[in-house]
mmCIF file of C-alpha atoms in Angstrom:
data_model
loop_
_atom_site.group_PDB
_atom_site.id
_atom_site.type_symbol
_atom_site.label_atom_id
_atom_site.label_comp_id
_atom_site.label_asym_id
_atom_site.label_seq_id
_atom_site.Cartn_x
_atom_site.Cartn_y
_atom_site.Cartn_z
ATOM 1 C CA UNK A 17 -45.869 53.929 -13.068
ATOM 2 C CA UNK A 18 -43.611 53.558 -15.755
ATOM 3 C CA UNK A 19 -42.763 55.336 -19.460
ATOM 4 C CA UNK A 20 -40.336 53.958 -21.890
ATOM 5 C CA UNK A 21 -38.750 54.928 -25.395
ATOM 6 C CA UNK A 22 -36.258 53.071 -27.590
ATOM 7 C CA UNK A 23 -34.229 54.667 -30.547
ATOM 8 C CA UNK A 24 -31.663 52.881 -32.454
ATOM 9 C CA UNK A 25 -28.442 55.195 -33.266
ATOM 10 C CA UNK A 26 -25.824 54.457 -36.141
ATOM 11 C CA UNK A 27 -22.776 54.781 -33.850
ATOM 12 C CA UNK A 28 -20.700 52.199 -31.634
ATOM 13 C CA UNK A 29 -21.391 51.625 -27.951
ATOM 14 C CA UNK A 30 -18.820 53.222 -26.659
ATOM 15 C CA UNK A 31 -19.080 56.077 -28.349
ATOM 16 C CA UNK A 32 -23.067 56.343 -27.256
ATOM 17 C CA UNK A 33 -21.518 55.341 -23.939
ATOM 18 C CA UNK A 34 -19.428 58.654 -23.753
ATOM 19 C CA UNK A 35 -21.677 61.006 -25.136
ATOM 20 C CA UNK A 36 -24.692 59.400 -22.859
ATOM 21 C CA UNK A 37 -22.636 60.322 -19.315
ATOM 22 C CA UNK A 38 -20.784 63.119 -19.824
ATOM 23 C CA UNK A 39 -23.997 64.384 -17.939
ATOM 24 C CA UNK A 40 -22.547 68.172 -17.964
ATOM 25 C CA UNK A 41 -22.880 68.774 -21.570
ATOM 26 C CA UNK A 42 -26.554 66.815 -22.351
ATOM 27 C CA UNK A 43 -27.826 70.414 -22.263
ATOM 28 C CA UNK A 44 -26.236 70.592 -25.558
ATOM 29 C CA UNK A 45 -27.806 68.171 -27.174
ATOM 30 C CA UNK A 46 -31.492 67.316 -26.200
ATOM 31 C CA UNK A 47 -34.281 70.690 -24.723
ATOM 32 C CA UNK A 48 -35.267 68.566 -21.990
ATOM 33 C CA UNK A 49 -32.521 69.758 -19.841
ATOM 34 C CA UNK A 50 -31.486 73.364 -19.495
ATOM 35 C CA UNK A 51 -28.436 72.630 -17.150
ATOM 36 C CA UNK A 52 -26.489 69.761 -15.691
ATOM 37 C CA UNK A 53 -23.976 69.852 -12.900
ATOM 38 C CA UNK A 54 -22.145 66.691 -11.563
ATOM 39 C CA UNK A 55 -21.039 66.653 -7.933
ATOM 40 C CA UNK A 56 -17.902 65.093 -8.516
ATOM 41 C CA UNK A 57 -15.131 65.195 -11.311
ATOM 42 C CA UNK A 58 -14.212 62.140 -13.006
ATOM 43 C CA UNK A 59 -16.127 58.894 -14.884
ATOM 44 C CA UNK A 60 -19.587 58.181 -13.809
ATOM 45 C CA UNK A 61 -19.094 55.347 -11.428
ATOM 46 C CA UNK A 62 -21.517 53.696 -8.448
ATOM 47 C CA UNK A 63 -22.581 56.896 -6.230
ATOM 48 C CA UNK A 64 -22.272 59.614 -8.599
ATOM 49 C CA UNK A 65 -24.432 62.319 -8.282
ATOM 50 C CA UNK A 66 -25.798 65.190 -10.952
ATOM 51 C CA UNK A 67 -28.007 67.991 -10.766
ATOM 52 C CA UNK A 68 -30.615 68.560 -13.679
ATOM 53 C CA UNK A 69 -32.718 71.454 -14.313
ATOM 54 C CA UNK A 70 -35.550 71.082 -16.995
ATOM 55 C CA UNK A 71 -38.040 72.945 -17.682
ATOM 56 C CA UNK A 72 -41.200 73.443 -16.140
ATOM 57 C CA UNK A 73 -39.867 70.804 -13.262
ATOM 58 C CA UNK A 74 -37.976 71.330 -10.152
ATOM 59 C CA UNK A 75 -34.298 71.080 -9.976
ATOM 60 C CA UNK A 76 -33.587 67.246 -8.907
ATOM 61 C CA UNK A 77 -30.255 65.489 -7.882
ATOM 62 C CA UNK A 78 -29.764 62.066 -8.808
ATOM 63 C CA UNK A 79 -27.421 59.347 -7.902
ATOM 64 C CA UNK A 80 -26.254 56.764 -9.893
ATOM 65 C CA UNK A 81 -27.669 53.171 -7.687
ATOM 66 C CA UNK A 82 -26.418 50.708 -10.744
ATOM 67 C CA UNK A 83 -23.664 51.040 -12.988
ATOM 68 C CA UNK A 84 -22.571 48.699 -15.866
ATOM 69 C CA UNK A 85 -20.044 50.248 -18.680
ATOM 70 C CA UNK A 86 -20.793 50.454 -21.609
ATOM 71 C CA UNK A 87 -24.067 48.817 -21.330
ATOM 72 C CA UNK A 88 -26.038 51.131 -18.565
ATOM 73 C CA UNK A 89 -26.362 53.200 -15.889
ATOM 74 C CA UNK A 90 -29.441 53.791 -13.631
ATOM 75 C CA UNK A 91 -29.967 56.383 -11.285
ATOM 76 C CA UNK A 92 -32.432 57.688 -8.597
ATOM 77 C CA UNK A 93 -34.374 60.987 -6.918
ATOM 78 C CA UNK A 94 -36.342 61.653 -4.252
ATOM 79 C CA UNK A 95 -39.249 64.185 -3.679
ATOM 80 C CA UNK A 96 -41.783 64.014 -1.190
ATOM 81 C CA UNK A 97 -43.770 60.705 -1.784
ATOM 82 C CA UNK A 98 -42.259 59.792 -5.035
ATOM 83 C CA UNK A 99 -38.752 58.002 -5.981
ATOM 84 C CA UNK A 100 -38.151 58.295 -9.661
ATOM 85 C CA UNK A 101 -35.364 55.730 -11.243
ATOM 86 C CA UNK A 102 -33.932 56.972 -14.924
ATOM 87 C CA UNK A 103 -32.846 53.892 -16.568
ATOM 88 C CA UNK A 104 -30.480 54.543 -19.636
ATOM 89 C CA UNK A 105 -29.196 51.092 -21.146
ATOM 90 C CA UNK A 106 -27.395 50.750 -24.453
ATOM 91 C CA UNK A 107 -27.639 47.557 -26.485
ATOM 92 C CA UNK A 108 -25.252 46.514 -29.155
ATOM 93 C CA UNK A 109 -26.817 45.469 -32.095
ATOM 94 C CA UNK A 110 -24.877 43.676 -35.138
ATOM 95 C CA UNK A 111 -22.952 45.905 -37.608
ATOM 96 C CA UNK A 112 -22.084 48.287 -35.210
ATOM 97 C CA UNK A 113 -24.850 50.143 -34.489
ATOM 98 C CA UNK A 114 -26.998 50.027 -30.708
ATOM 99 C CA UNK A 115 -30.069 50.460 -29.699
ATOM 100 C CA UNK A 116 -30.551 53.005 -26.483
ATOM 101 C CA UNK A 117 -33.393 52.246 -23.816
ATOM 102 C CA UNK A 118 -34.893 54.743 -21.919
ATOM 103 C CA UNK A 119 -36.981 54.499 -18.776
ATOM 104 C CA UNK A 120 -38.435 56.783 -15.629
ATOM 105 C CA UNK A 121 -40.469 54.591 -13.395
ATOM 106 C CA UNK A 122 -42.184 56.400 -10.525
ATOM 107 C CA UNK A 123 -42.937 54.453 -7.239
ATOM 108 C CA UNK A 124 -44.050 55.650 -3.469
ATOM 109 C CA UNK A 125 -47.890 57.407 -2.485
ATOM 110 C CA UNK A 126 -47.931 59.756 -5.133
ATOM 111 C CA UNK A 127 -46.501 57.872 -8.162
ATOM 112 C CA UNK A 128 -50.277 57.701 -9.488
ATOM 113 C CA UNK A 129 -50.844 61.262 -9.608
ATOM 114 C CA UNK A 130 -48.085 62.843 -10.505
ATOM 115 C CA UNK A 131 -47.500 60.029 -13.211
ATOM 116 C CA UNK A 132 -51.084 61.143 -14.304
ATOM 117 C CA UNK A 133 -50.508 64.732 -13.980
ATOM 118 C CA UNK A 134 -47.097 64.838 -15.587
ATOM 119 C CA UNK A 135 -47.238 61.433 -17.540
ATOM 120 C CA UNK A 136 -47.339 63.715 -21.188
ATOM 121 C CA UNK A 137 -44.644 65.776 -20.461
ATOM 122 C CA UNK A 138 -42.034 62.916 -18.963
ATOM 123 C CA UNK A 139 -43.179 61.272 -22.311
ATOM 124 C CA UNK A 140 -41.889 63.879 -24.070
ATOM 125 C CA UNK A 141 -38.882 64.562 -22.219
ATOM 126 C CA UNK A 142 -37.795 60.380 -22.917
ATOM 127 C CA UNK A 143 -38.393 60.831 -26.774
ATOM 128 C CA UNK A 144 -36.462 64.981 -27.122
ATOM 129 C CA UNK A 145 -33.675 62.785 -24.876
ATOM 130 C CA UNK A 146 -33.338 59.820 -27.357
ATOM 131 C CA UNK A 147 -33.670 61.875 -30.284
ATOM 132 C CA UNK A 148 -31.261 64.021 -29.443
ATOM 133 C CA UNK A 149 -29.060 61.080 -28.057
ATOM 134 C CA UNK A 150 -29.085 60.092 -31.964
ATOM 135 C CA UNK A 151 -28.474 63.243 -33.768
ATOM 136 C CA UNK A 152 -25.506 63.606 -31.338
ATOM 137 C CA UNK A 153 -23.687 60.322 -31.894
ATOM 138 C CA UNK A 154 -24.573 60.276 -35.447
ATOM 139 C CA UNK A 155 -23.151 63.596 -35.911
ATOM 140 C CA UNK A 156 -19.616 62.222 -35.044
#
């Protein structure tokens, strides 16, 4: 199961780059996560790892399985009988703005249902995410 969004932000690629993995502070800018803690100081770089709290999900920790600067990051979790894998890619589009790419696909036993179950809300959560993504690099 996947779910997707797209939003296109008025702001270089490195710049969305920074904002988009200083993982600590996205609880500033977008309500779908109330706190983020990185396990190690330092760049996000192959093996990284981050805890996220949102709300009305379980803390998860995440590790960071592909990593190409500026362009994207992806990174995984596992719970019992589902492995979720947050895509975040950044696409440079002319005149100096990009276009940011959001996924969460679901695979293992349970995908199905808890795609089904929680398919509205991790909808929302990809959209408050970009949005917020775009306010913040806009913003300057």
């Amino acid at each position: 199961m996947r779910f997707e969004t797209a939003t296109e932000i008025d702001a270089d690629i490195d710049t969305v780059w920074a904002v988009q993995t200083d993982i600590e502070r996205w609880p500033e800018w977008t309500a779908s996560v109330r706190t983020a803690r990185r396990g190690e100081a330092g760049p996000l770089v192959l093996g990284s790892t981050a805890r996220l709290e949102q709300p009305r999900l379980r803390p998860t920790s995440w590790r960071v399985t592909e990593i190409d600067p500026p362009r994207c990051f992806v990174w995984e979790s596992t719970t019992p009988g589902v492995r979720s894998r947050g895509e975040h890619r950044i696409v440079a589009l002319p005149g100096g703005r990009v276009r940011v790419e959001l996924a969460l696909e679901l695979t293992g036993p349970l995908a199905g249902p808890v795609g089904w179950l929680g398919g509205r809300l991790v909808r929302r959560y990809l959209r408050l995410e970009a949005d917020g993504l775009r306010r913040r690099c806009e913003a300057g």
